[in-house]
mmCIF file of C-alpha atoms and ligand atoms in Angstrom:
data_model
loop_
_atom_site.group_PDB
_atom_site.id
_atom_site.type_symbol
_atom_site.label_atom_id
_atom_site.label_comp_id
_atom_site.label_asym_id
_atom_site.label_seq_id
_atom_site.Cartn_x
_atom_site.Cartn_y
_atom_site.Cartn_z
ATOM 1 C CA MET A 27 152.549 76.350 72.273
ATOM 2 C CA GLY A 28 151.139 74.684 69.121
ATOM 3 C CA ARG A 29 151.666 76.254 65.718
ATOM 4 C CA SER A 30 148.750 78.374 64.542
ATOM 5 C CA LEU A 31 146.765 77.286 61.483
ATOM 6 C CA LYS A 32 147.293 79.105 58.210
ATOM 7 C CA TYR A 33 143.888 79.825 56.712
ATOM 8 C CA GLU A 34 144.792 81.416 53.396
ATOM 9 C CA ILE A 35 144.959 79.059 50.410
ATOM 10 C CA PRO A 36 147.779 79.546 47.900
ATOM 11 C CA GLY A 37 146.134 79.418 44.463
ATOM 12 C CA VAL A 38 142.599 78.126 43.975
ATOM 13 C CA ASP A 39 140.619 76.870 46.971
ATOM 14 C CA ARG A 40 139.231 73.495 45.899
ATOM 15 C CA ARG A 41 137.131 72.784 48.960
ATOM 16 C CA CYS A 42 133.403 72.194 48.561
ATOM 17 C CA ASP A 43 130.551 71.260 50.865
ATOM 18 C CA SER A 44 127.723 68.740 51.096
ATOM 19 C CA LEU A 45 125.108 71.195 49.872
ATOM 20 C CA GLU A 46 127.122 71.916 46.741
ATOM 21 C CA LEU A 47 127.536 68.186 46.080
ATOM 22 C CA ALA A 48 123.809 67.573 46.599
ATOM 23 C CA GLU A 49 122.841 70.440 44.292
ATOM 24 C CA ARG A 50 125.442 70.151 41.531
ATOM 25 C CA GLY A 51 126.216 66.439 41.584
ATOM 26 C CA PHE A 52 129.737 64.988 41.512
ATOM 27 C CA ASP A 53 130.574 66.142 37.973
ATOM 28 C CA GLY A 54 129.176 69.608 38.689
ATOM 29 C CA LEU A 55 131.864 70.105 41.364
ATOM 30 C CA PHE A 56 134.524 69.822 38.661
ATOM 31 C CA ALA A 57 132.730 71.822 35.942
ATOM 32 C CA ALA A 58 135.135 74.792 36.112
ATOM 33 C CA ASP A 59 138.192 72.597 35.571
ATOM 34 C CA MET A 60 137.286 69.401 33.730
ATOM 35 C CA GLU A 61 134.877 68.881 30.874
ATOM 36 C CA ASN A 62 134.450 65.145 31.092
ATOM 37 C CA ALA A 63 136.304 63.187 33.697
ATOM 38 C CA SER A 64 137.327 59.793 32.334
ATOM 39 C CA ARG A 65 137.063 58.236 35.822
ATOM 40 C CA ARG A 66 135.670 59.217 39.232
ATOM 41 C CA VAL A 67 137.373 58.331 42.510
ATOM 42 C CA LEU A 68 136.504 58.904 46.171
ATOM 43 C CA GLU A 69 138.990 58.773 49.047
ATOM 44 C CA ILE A 70 137.581 58.702 52.571
ATOM 45 C CA GLY A 71 139.818 59.860 55.441
ATOM 46 C CA PHE A 72 142.757 61.194 53.417
ATOM 47 C CA GLY A 73 144.613 62.374 56.547
ATOM 48 C CA ARG A 74 147.745 64.285 55.555
ATOM 49 C CA GLY A 75 146.851 63.594 51.915
ATOM 50 C CA GLU A 76 150.059 62.021 50.568
ATOM 51 C CA PHE A 77 148.159 59.272 48.751
ATOM 52 C CA LEU A 78 145.549 61.536 47.157
ATOM 53 C CA LEU A 79 148.137 64.097 46.041
ATOM 54 C CA GLU A 80 150.267 61.479 44.310
ATOM 55 C CA LEU A 81 147.359 59.612 42.704
ATOM 56 C CA ALA A 82 145.717 62.823 41.430
ATOM 57 C CA ALA A 83 148.995 64.093 39.951
ATOM 58 C CA LYS A 84 149.449 60.766 38.126
ATOM 59 C CA GLN A 85 145.878 60.708 36.740
ATOM 60 C CA PRO A 86 144.954 64.233 35.560
ATOM 61 C CA GLU A 87 141.902 62.993 33.615
ATOM 62 C CA THR A 88 140.376 61.385 36.711
ATOM 63 C CA ALA A 89 138.187 63.426 39.075
ATOM 64 C CA PHE A 90 139.026 62.870 42.765
ATOM 65 C CA LEU A 91 136.825 63.751 45.714
ATOM 66 C CA GLY A 92 138.599 63.567 49.079
ATOM 67 C CA VAL A 93 136.390 63.444 52.163
ATOM 68 C CA GLU A 94 137.772 64.024 55.669
ATOM 69 C CA ILE A 95 136.057 64.456 58.995
ATOM 70 C CA SER A 96 138.778 66.754 60.362
ATOM 71 C CA PHE A 97 138.484 70.478 59.558
ATOM 72 C CA LYS A 98 142.208 70.970 60.163
ATOM 73 C CA ARG A 99 143.213 68.188 57.765
ATOM 74 C CA VAL A 100 140.897 69.521 55.052
ATOM 75 C CA LEU A 101 142.339 73.011 55.465
ATOM 76 C CA LYS A 102 145.942 71.793 55.331
ATOM 77 C CA MET A 103 145.181 69.618 52.317
ATOM 78 C CA ALA A 104 143.447 72.539 50.542
ATOM 79 C CA ARG A 105 146.730 74.441 50.857
ATOM 80 C CA LYS A 106 148.661 71.512 49.353
ATOM 81 C CA VAL A 107 146.152 71.033 46.494
ATOM 82 C CA GLY A 108 146.235 74.789 45.779
ATOM 83 C CA ARG A 109 150.029 74.834 45.744
ATOM 84 C CA ALA A 110 150.190 71.787 43.459
ATOM 85 C CA GLU A 111 147.518 73.303 41.164
ATOM 86 C CA LEU A 112 145.596 70.046 41.041
ATOM 87 C CA ARG A 113 142.481 70.924 39.040
ATOM 88 C CA ASN A 114 141.101 67.374 39.299
ATOM 89 C CA VAL A 115 140.724 67.353 43.106
ATOM 90 C CA ARG A 116 137.891 68.514 45.362
ATOM 91 C CA LEU A 117 137.942 68.292 49.161
ATOM 92 C CA MET A 118 135.052 68.062 51.539
ATOM 93 C CA GLU A 119 134.805 68.133 55.330
ATOM 94 C CA ALA A 120 132.239 65.410 56.036
ATOM 95 C CA LYS A 121 131.743 61.888 57.302
ATOM 96 C CA GLY A 122 132.557 59.481 54.493
ATOM 97 C CA GLU A 123 129.688 57.164 55.358
ATOM 98 C CA VAL A 124 127.183 60.026 55.062
ATOM 99 C CA VAL A 125 128.536 61.083 51.666
ATOM 100 C CA LEU A 126 128.173 57.525 50.372
ATOM 101 C CA ARG A 127 124.745 57.009 51.899
ATOM 102 C CA ASP A 128 123.107 60.318 51.006
ATOM 103 C CA LEU A 129 125.023 62.336 48.446
ATOM 104 C CA LEU A 130 126.347 60.253 45.562
ATOM 105 C CA GLN A 131 124.536 58.890 42.531
ATOM 106 C CA THR A 132 124.125 55.167 41.959
ATOM 107 C CA GLY A 133 126.840 53.577 39.795
ATOM 108 C CA LEU A 134 128.898 56.798 39.677
ATOM 109 C CA LEU A 135 132.330 55.852 40.975
ATOM 110 C CA ASP A 136 135.186 53.787 39.569
ATOM 111 C CA GLU A 137 137.089 53.488 42.837
ATOM 112 C CA ILE A 138 136.659 54.112 46.537
ATOM 113 C CA TRP A 139 139.699 54.164 48.827
ATOM 114 C CA VAL A 140 139.563 53.852 52.601
ATOM 115 C CA ASN A 141 143.126 53.720 53.856
ATOM 116 C CA PHE A 142 143.734 52.941 57.522
ATOM 117 C CA SER A 143 140.496 54.336 58.920
ATOM 118 C CA ASP A 144 140.559 54.625 62.714
ATOM 119 C CA PRO A 145 140.390 51.095 64.212
ATOM 120 C CA TRP A 146 138.543 52.002 67.436
ATOM 121 C CA PRO A 147 140.173 48.993 69.175
ATOM 122 C CA LYS A 148 137.942 48.882 72.290
ATOM 123 C CA ASP A 149 135.015 46.461 71.853
ATOM 124 C CA ARG A 150 132.504 49.033 73.053
ATOM 125 C CA HIS A 151 133.674 51.436 70.301
ATOM 126 C CA ALA A 152 133.565 48.913 67.450
ATOM 127 C CA GLN A 153 130.374 50.518 66.077
ATOM 128 C CA ARG A 154 132.387 53.665 65.340
ATOM 129 C CA ARG A 155 134.570 51.886 62.780
ATOM 130 C CA VAL A 156 133.869 53.128 59.263
ATOM 131 C CA ILE A 157 133.720 49.687 57.616
ATOM 132 C CA GLN A 158 130.370 48.130 58.579
ATOM 133 C CA SER A 159 127.836 46.176 56.488
ATOM 134 C CA ALA A 160 125.746 49.287 55.752
ATOM 135 C CA PHE A 161 128.841 51.173 54.577
ATOM 136 C CA VAL A 162 129.872 48.336 52.265
ATOM 137 C CA ARG A 163 126.357 48.122 50.805
ATOM 138 C CA ASP A 164 126.328 51.921 50.193
ATOM 139 C CA ALA A 165 129.783 51.694 48.597
ATOM 140 C CA ALA A 166 128.509 48.951 46.268
ATOM 141 C CA ARG A 167 125.562 51.128 45.277
ATOM 142 C CA CYS A 168 127.827 54.073 44.399
ATOM 143 C CA LEU A 169 130.300 52.018 42.353
ATOM 144 C CA ALA A 170 129.882 51.211 38.668
ATOM 145 C CA LEU A 171 130.008 47.528 37.709
ATOM 146 C CA GLY A 172 133.677 46.544 37.662
ATOM 147 C CA GLY A 173 134.562 49.379 40.083
ATOM 148 C CA THR A 174 136.641 48.668 43.197
ATOM 149 C CA LEU A 175 136.394 49.302 46.916
ATOM 150 C CA HIS A 176 139.939 49.360 48.361
ATOM 151 C CA VAL A 177 140.344 49.103 52.123
ATOM 152 C CA ALA A 178 143.494 48.923 54.254
ATOM 153 C CA THR A 179 144.111 48.438 57.954
ATOM 154 C CA ASP A 180 146.991 47.611 60.293
ATOM 155 C CA ASP A 181 144.640 46.405 63.050
ATOM 156 C CA VAL A 182 144.044 42.636 63.248
ATOM 157 C CA PRO A 183 140.513 42.618 64.787
ATOM 158 C CA TYR A 184 139.462 45.341 62.336
ATOM 159 C CA ALA A 185 140.872 43.256 59.443
ATOM 160 C CA ASP A 186 138.641 40.360 60.554
ATOM 161 C CA GLN A 187 135.630 42.680 60.637
ATOM 162 C CA ILE A 188 136.428 44.084 57.167
ATOM 163 C CA ASP A 189 136.881 40.560 55.801
ATOM 164 C CA GLU A 190 133.548 39.478 57.247
ATOM 165 C CA VAL A 191 131.481 42.396 55.949
ATOM 166 C CA MET A 192 133.077 42.381 52.492
ATOM 167 C CA GLU A 193 132.616 38.617 52.178
ATOM 168 C CA GLY A 194 129.009 39.034 53.303
ATOM 169 C CA GLU A 195 128.190 41.558 50.572
ATOM 170 C CA VAL A 196 126.835 39.836 47.446
ATOM 171 C CA LEU A 197 127.691 42.852 45.280
ATOM 172 C CA PHE A 198 131.445 42.458 45.868
ATOM 173 C CA GLU A 199 133.839 39.781 44.688
ATOM 174 C CA ASN A 200 137.218 39.541 46.394
ATOM 175 C CA ALA A 201 139.773 40.741 43.825
ATOM 176 C CA PHE A 202 142.594 39.074 45.819
ATOM 177 C CA ALA A 203 140.954 35.609 46.054
ATOM 178 C CA PRO A 204 141.940 32.970 47.012
ATOM 179 C CA GLU A 205 143.739 35.171 49.597
ATOM 180 C CA ARG A 206 141.431 36.946 52.036
ATOM 181 C CA TRP A 207 143.684 39.990 51.869
ATOM 182 C CA LEU A 208 147.244 40.849 50.845
ATOM 183 C CA GLY A 209 149.989 42.071 53.182
ATOM 184 C CA ASN A 210 151.621 43.945 50.338
ATOM 185 C CA VAL A 211 150.225 45.181 47.018
ATOM 186 C CA PRO A 212 152.948 45.625 44.383
ATOM 187 C CA GLY A 213 153.000 49.116 42.835
ATOM 188 C CA ARG A 214 150.681 50.609 45.442
ATOM 189 C CA ILE A 215 151.185 54.262 46.425
ATOM 190 C CA GLN A 216 151.897 54.311 50.161
ATOM 191 C CA THR A 217 149.958 56.523 52.556
ATOM 192 C CA GLY A 218 151.558 58.463 55.409
ATOM 193 C CA TYR A 219 150.367 56.017 58.063
ATOM 194 C CA GLU A 220 151.320 53.055 55.906
ATOM 195 C CA ILE A 221 154.945 54.219 55.722
ATOM 196 C CA GLU A 222 155.084 54.675 59.512
ATOM 197 C CA TRP A 223 153.446 51.359 60.313
ATOM 198 C CA ARG A 224 155.462 49.398 57.783
ATOM 199 C CA ALA A 225 158.624 50.800 59.393
ATOM 200 C CA ALA A 226 157.279 49.791 62.823
ATOM 201 C CA GLY A 227 156.713 46.217 61.557
ATOM 202 C CA ARG A 228 152.933 46.232 62.022
ATOM 203 C CA PRO A 229 150.936 43.682 59.986
ATOM 204 C CA LEU A 230 149.198 45.389 57.065
ATOM 205 C CA HIS A 231 146.011 44.105 55.433
ATOM 206 C CA PHE A 232 144.843 45.238 52.001
ATOM 207 C CA PHE A 233 141.383 44.342 50.680
ATOM 208 C CA ALA A 234 139.900 44.927 47.232
ATOM 209 C CA GLY A 235 136.263 44.240 46.423
ATOM 210 C CA CYS A 236 135.229 44.276 42.784
ATOM 211 C CA ARG A 237 131.642 45.446 42.180
ATOM 212 C CA VAL A 238 129.643 42.712 40.482
ATOM 213 C CA ALA A 239 125.940 42.291 39.687
ATOM 214 C CA ALA A 240 125.874 39.403 42.179
ATOM 215 C CA LYS A 241 128.523 37.038 43.506
ATOM 216 C CA PRO A 242 128.242 33.494 42.086
ATOM 217 C CA GLU A 243 126.469 31.166 44.530
ATOM 218 C CA GLY A 244 128.725 29.237 46.905
ATOM 219 C CA ASP A 245 131.423 31.958 46.828
HETATM 220 C C1 SAM B 314 144.517 56.810 60.822
HETATM 221 S S1 SAM B 314 144.202 58.178 59.802
HETATM 222 C C2 SAM B 314 144.742 57.598 58.183
HETATM 223 C C3 SAM B 314 145.004 58.744 57.242
HETATM 224 C C4 SAM B 314 145.417 58.341 55.810
HETATM 225 N N1 SAM B 314 144.356 57.644 55.120
HETATM 226 C C5 SAM B 314 146.666 57.487 55.809
HETATM 227 O O1 SAM B 314 146.560 56.267 55.608
HETATM 228 O O2 SAM B 314 147.746 58.049 56.035
HETATM 229 C C6 SAM B 314 142.426 58.150 59.640
HETATM 230 C C7 SAM B 314 141.860 59.434 59.037
HETATM 231 O O3 SAM B 314 140.457 59.247 58.792
HETATM 232 C C8 SAM B 314 139.749 60.409 59.230
HETATM 233 N N2 SAM B 314 138.381 59.945 59.547
HETATM 234 C C9 SAM B 314 137.978 59.258 60.645
HETATM 235 N N3 SAM B 314 136.683 58.948 60.571
HETATM 236 C C10 SAM B 314 136.230 59.444 59.389
HETATM 237 C C11 SAM B 314 134.970 59.447 58.735
HETATM 238 N N4 SAM B 314 133.905 58.883 59.303
HETATM 239 N N5 SAM B 314 134.866 60.057 57.523
HETATM 240 C C12 SAM B 314 135.950 60.672 56.970
HETATM 241 N N6 SAM B 314 137.170 60.697 57.553
HETATM 242 C C13 SAM B 314 137.317 60.094 58.735
HETATM 243 C C14 SAM B 314 140.545 60.940 60.386
HETATM 244 O O4 SAM B 314 140.329 62.313 60.613
HETATM 245 C C15 SAM B 314 141.983 60.640 59.930
HETATM 246 O O5 SAM B 314 142.528 61.708 59.174
#
C-alpha cells in the first residue's frame, strides 16, 4: 500500500492560487514577507523541488514563484518550504503555460526556468510538450530586457524542438552561441532528475535565451 499524504504544513503555508496572482500581482503575493524583491524568478515544473529550494536559499532577496501541475508535488514542496522557512518562495498548482500566457505582467521576470519538462516522446503527443512557439513568445513577453529563459532536457527530439522554437523567436538571443546548447553548465545547481539522468549517462541539453528587443538580422 502507498504511503498516505501528509496535509499539514510545518510553519507557514506558502501556497497561492491563480486568482490571488491575478488580483494581487506577482509582488502582492510576497507582500507579507518581502518589501521589494531585487529580482523575480519563475520555475515551471519544479518536481521534487531540489533546485528551487537551493536557489531560493542562496538568493533571499529574490522572489521565486514555483508552478507545478501536480497537486501532490505542490503539497510536498509546501511542507519543505515551510520547514526551511523560505519567505521568498510561493508555490502554485497550475499549468506553467497558462500562468505565462494569462497571469503575469509584461517585462516582470528576470529568469524563467523549465528543467526537464516531460518530453512526451510519441509523435502524436508532441503537442503536449511545454516548449512550443507560443510558450516561448509568452516567456519573452514576461521577461525584462536582459532576462533569461533557461530550458533543459535529456530527450534528443525534444532538444531539437526547443532549439528550433528558441531560434525562431526574434526576442531571444542564444546566450550559449555559437553552441546550440551546452551539455554541461559549470556552477549550475542540479535538479533531481538531472542527477539521476547524468548518472545513467543520458545526453543532457541546456539552453539559455537572453531577452532582447529584437535579434540582429541574419542571426
Ligand atoms: C520530469 S519532471 C522534472 C522535475 C524537475 N524539474 C527536475 O528536473 O527534477 C517534470 C515535472 O513537470 C511537471 N509538469 C508537467 N507539465 C507541466 C505544466 N504544463 N506546468 C507545470 N508543471 C508541469 C510534472 O508534474 C513534473 O513534476
